[in-house]
mmCIF file of C-alpha atoms in Angstrom:
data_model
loop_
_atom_site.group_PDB
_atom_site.id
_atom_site.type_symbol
_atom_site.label_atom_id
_atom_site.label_comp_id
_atom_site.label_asym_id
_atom_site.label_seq_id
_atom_site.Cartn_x
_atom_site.Cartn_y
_atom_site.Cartn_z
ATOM 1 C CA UNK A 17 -56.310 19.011 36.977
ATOM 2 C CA UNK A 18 -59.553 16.808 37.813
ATOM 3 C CA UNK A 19 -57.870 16.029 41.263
ATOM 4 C CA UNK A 20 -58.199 19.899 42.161
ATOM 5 C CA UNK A 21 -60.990 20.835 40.591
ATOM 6 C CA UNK A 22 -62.402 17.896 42.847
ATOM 7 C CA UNK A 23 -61.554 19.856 45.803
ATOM 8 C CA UNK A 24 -62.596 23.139 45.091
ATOM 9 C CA UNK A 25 -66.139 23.224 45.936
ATOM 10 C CA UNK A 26 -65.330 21.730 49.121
ATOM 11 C CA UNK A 27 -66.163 24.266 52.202
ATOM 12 C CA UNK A 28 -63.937 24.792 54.658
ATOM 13 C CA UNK A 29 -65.094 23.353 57.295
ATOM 14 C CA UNK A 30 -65.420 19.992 55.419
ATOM 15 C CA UNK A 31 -61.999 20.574 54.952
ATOM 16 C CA UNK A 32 -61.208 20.549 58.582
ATOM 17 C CA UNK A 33 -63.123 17.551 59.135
ATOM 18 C CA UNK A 34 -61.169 15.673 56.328
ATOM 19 C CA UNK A 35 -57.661 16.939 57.980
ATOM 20 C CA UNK A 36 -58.885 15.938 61.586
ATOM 21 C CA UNK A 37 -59.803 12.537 60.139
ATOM 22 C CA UNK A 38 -56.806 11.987 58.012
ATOM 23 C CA UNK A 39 -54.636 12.980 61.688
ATOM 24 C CA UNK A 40 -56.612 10.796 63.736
ATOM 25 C CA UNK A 41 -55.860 7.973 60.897
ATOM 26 C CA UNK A 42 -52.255 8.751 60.673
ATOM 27 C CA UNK A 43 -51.715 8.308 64.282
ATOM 28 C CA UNK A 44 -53.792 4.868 64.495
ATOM 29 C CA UNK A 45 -51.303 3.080 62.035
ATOM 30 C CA UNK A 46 -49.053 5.277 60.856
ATOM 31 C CA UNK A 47 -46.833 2.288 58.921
ATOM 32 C CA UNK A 48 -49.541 1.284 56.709
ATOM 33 C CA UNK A 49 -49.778 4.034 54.254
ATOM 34 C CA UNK A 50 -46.150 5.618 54.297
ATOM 35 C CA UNK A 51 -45.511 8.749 53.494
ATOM 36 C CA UNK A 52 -48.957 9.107 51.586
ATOM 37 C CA UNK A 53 -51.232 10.423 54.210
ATOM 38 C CA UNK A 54 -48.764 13.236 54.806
ATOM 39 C CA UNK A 55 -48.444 14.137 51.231
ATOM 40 C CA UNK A 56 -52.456 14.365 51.620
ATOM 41 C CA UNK A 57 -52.672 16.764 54.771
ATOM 42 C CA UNK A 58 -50.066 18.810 52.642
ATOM 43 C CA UNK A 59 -52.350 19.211 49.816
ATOM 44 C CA UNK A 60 -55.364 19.920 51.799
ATOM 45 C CA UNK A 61 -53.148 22.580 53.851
ATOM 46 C CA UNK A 62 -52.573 24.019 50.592
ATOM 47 C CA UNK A 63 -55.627 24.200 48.970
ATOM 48 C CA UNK A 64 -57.499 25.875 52.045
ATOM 49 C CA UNK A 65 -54.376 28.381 52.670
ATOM 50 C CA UNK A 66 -51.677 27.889 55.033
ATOM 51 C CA UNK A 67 -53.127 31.304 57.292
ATOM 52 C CA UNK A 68 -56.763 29.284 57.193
ATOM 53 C CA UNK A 69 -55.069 25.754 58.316
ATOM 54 C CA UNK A 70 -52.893 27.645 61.353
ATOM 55 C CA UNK A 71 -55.709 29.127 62.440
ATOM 56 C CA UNK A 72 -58.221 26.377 62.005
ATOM 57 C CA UNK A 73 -55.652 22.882 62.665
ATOM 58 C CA UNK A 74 -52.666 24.577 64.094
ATOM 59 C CA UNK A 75 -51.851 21.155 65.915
ATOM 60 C CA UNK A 76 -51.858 19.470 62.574
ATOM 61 C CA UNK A 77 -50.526 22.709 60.316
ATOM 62 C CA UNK A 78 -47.343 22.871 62.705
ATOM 63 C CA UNK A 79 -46.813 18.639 62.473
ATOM 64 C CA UNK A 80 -46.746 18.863 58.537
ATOM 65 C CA UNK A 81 -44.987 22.531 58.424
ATOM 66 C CA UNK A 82 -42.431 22.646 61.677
ATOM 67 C CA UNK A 83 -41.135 25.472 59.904
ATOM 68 C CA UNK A 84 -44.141 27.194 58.384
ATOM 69 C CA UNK A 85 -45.279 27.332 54.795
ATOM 70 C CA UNK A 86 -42.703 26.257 52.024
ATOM 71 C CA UNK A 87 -41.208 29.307 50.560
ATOM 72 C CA UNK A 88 -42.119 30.606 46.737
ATOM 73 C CA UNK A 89 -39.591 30.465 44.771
ATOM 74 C CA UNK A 90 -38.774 32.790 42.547
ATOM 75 C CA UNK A 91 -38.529 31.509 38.532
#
């Protein structure tokens, strides 16, 4: 709960920033940190909306979600 109540007042374009940053890092030494920095861009996807990211990242929004946004699932 602190971890996204961390992120919330966080504007979007800080956001975008963050995701551009965490890209450029990924691609520099993409080894070091596993699958951590991608688990990451996923949450920041999700917390600004996957419409937002597309529109705003698409180059990163279509690495981390080749098919487009996970599906809801029904309970």
């Amino acid at each position: 709960m602190i971890v996204k109540s961390i992120l919330m007042p966080l504007e979007v374009h800080k956001v975008r920033l963050i995701l551009e940053a965490l890209a450029k890092y990924k691609k520099d030494d993409p080894i070091e940190w596993g699958t951590e920095i991608d688990d990451l861009i996923k949450q920041f996807i999700a917390h600004i909306g996957f419409p937002e990211a597309e529109r705003m990242v698409p180059e990163i929004y279509h690495e981390a979600f080749p098919e487009g946004p996970p599906a809801v699932r029904q309970w």
